Amino acid sequence: MWLDCAIIGGGPAGLNAALVLGRSRRHVLLFDHNRPRNAVTHESHGFITRDGIPPRRFRELAHQDIAKYPTVTIKPDKAIEVTPYYGGFRIKTSNGVWFQARTIILAAGLKEFLPSVPGIQRFYGRSLFSCPYCDGWELRDKPIAIISESANAFHSAKIVYNWSKDILVCTNGENCLSEAQQGQLERKGIRVNRHRIRELVGENGMLNRIRFENNAEVKRTGGFISPRWDQAVSFGEALGCAMTSQGGFVTDAFGRTSVRGVYAAGDSSIIAPTQLIIAAGEGSKAAIGANTDLTNEDFYN
Ligand SMILES: Cc1cc2nc3c(=O)[nH]c(=O)nc-3n(C[C@H](O)[C@H](O)[C@H](O)COP(=O)(O)OP(=O)(O)OC[C@H]3O[C@@H](n4cnc5c(N)ncnc54)[C@H](O)[C@@H]3O)c2cc1C
């Protein structure tokens, strides 16, 4: 049987796309192997009516909403191949089963690479975060570290300044701030440490202090880091979708990529800003795009 749409990825983008397509009476399979980027965190913020919700609970509620629509199935499986097939697409899962779909929504999110600081994973999602709009409120007025090895260091410090004036920028040995930027930061009382970080010290993911290679130690109870992001899956590139210079998909306002029948939504589509509510909205737009195109195809044939 041909599906109307196969959705790759069951984060807020894919889940909201499934909801809208189910309500549009479309036959949909959503593939998800449940490894979202925010799995490390205990609470998600900034989604109206869901502020502070644990990510796992958010998914449970989404699955409950989708269960009301009989033409949508969530398959807890990994998609490993997506190829063009008789005007539509073929999807192979990790257990070797093939499915056919008229359209595809790519919503697999991003994989991220944290700054090269020993043990940083232990603190990520507990006291170190990547987005001040998501977690800045919880760190307000605290002694904050910005750990960034990239050109994002200056921007990050400037934005976080609204949540706390006690900021130390740690470049971890990289030369990522210009003289002018460093001067601007110092005029605002923001300090810069250019040494490599030897160790992050704290318990249960809660940062307490940072130890540098020159043995200096600074008390910091939380902060923000600048990860590097890549597409979680390479299906889009393999299908020939045009990509932006930032590594996201080139799409129109309804998630249509440059390849007919392929739509993109969520983090993987926009790269930044990355938020649950934005990803969910993107999923809704891609679903409307796919449903419109399927309707046009059928209505005039
Ligand atoms: C530490 C941290 C804290 C955050 N806090 C907040 C917050 O407080 N508020 C907020 O709004 N945002 C927060 N975010 C950002 C938010 O998590 C993302 O913007 C959002 O989850 C993106 O949704 P998505 O659907 O695009 O991707 P994801 O949520 O990453 O979901 C992608 C899904 O696709 C699945 N997948 C990937 N490849 C395949 C495949 N081949 N086959 C099947 N399934 C696949 C993955 O397993 C995953 O379940 C946070 C992010 C991080 C890292």
Short mmCIF file of C-alpha atoms and ligand atoms in Angstrom, two decimals, residues 8-14 31-38 40-41 43-47 59 77-80 107-110 112 124-125 128-130 134-135 232-233 235 265-268 274-277 279, ligand 1:
data_model
loop_
_atom_site.label_atom_id
_atom_site.label_comp_id
_atom_site.label_asym_id
_atom_site.label_seq_id
_atom_site.Cartn_x
_atom_site.Cartn_y
_atom_site.Cartn_z
CA ILE A 8 11.14 10.75 9.30
CA GLY A 9 11.54 11.87 12.91
CA GLY A 10 9.11 12.08 15.82
CA GLY A 11 10.16 15.24 17.65
CA PRO A 12 7.76 18.20 17.84
CA ALA A 13 8.20 18.88 14.09
CA GLY A 14 7.34 15.36 12.94
CA PHE A 31 9.35 6.70 11.82
CA ASP A 32 11.09 7.59 15.04
CA HIS A 33 13.94 5.96 16.93
CA ASN A 34 13.49 8.29 19.92
CA ARG A 35 16.89 9.95 20.19
CA PRO A 36 15.97 13.65 20.31
CA ARG A 37 18.63 16.28 20.89
CA ASN A 38 16.95 17.51 24.09
CA VAL A 40 19.69 15.33 28.09
CA THR A 41 17.46 17.96 29.67
CA GLU A 43 12.54 20.43 31.57
CA SER A 44 11.58 22.28 28.40
CA HIS A 45 10.58 25.92 28.56
CA GLY A 46 8.91 28.48 26.36
CA PHE A 47 6.06 26.44 24.84
CA ARG A 59 6.11 13.20 23.69
CA ASP A 77 12.06 2.28 14.02
CA LYS A 78 15.00 3.94 12.33
CA ALA A 79 14.77 4.90 8.65
CA ILE A 80 18.08 4.01 7.00
CA ALA A 107 12.03 16.05 10.49
CA ALA A 108 14.98 14.12 11.90
CA GLY A 109 16.54 17.08 13.72
CA LEU A 110 20.22 17.78 14.21
CA GLU A 112 25.37 18.27 17.79
CA TYR A 124 24.94 19.63 29.31
CA GLY A 125 21.21 19.89 29.83
CA LEU A 128 25.04 24.14 30.76
CA PHE A 129 22.68 24.84 27.88
CA SER A 130 22.80 26.12 24.32
CA CYS A 134 15.06 28.12 26.63
CA ASP A 135 17.05 28.16 29.87
CA ALA A 232 21.00 14.06 11.85
CA VAL A 233 20.38 12.24 8.56
CA PHE A 235 18.56 11.72 3.15
CA ALA A 265 10.54 20.77 9.10
CA GLY A 266 12.01 21.54 12.50
CA ASP A 267 15.61 22.04 13.56
CA SER A 268 17.00 20.31 10.48
CA THR A 274 15.84 26.02 17.56
CA GLN A 275 12.83 25.70 19.82
CA LEU A 276 10.07 23.16 20.35
CA ILE A 277 7.31 25.55 19.43
CA ALA A 279 9.73 23.05 15.25
C1 LIG B 1 19.92 20.67 26.05
C2 LIG B 1 18.77 21.22 25.25
C3 LIG B 1 17.77 21.91 25.90
C4 LIG B 1 16.71 22.45 25.16
N1 LIG B 1 15.73 23.14 25.83
C5 LIG B 1 14.71 23.64 25.13
C6 LIG B 1 13.65 24.34 25.82
O1 LIG B 1 13.68 24.49 27.05
N2 LIG B 1 12.66 24.86 25.06
C7 LIG B 1 12.61 24.72 23.69
O2 LIG B 1 11.67 25.22 23.08
N3 LIG B 1 13.58 24.04 23.03
C8 LIG B 1 14.61 23.50 23.71
N4 LIG B 1 15.60 22.82 23.04
C9 LIG B 1 15.54 22.72 21.56
C10 LIG B 1 14.52 21.66 21.14
O3 LIG B 1 14.79 20.45 21.80
C11 LIG B 1 14.57 21.48 19.62
O4 LIG B 1 14.45 22.72 18.97
C12 LIG B 1 13.44 20.55 19.17
O5 LIG B 1 13.46 19.33 19.85
C13 LIG B 1 13.54 20.32 17.66
O6 LIG B 1 12.51 19.46 17.26
P1 LIG B 1 12.67 18.54 15.97
O7 LIG B 1 11.36 17.81 15.86
O8 LIG B 1 13.14 19.34 14.81
O9 LIG B 1 13.86 17.53 16.31
P2 LIG B 1 14.09 16.54 17.54
O10 LIG B 1 13.29 16.92 18.73
O11 LIG B 1 15.55 16.43 17.71
O12 LIG B 1 13.49 15.16 17.03
C14 LIG B 1 14.06 14.46 15.96
C15 LIG B 1 13.62 13.01 16.08
O13 LIG B 1 13.99 12.32 14.88
C16 LIG B 1 14.45 11.03 15.23
N5 LIG B 1 15.29 10.53 14.14
C17 LIG B 1 16.49 11.01 13.71
N6 LIG B 1 16.94 10.26 12.69
C18 LIG B 1 16.03 9.30 12.48
C19 LIG B 1 15.93 8.19 11.57
N7 LIG B 1 16.89 7.96 10.69
N8 LIG B 1 14.85 7.38 11.65
C20 LIG B 1 13.87 7.59 12.57
N9 LIG B 1 13.91 8.62 13.46
C21 LIG B 1 14.97 9.45 13.41
C22 LIG B 1 15.22 11.25 16.53
O14 LIG B 1 15.36 10.04 17.24
C23 LIG B 1 14.30 12.26 17.23
O15 LIG B 1 13.33 11.60 18.02
C24 LIG B 1 16.66 22.27 23.75
C25 LIG B 1 17.68 21.56 23.09
C26 LIG B 1 18.72 21.03 23.83
C27 LIG B 1 19.80 20.26 23.14
#
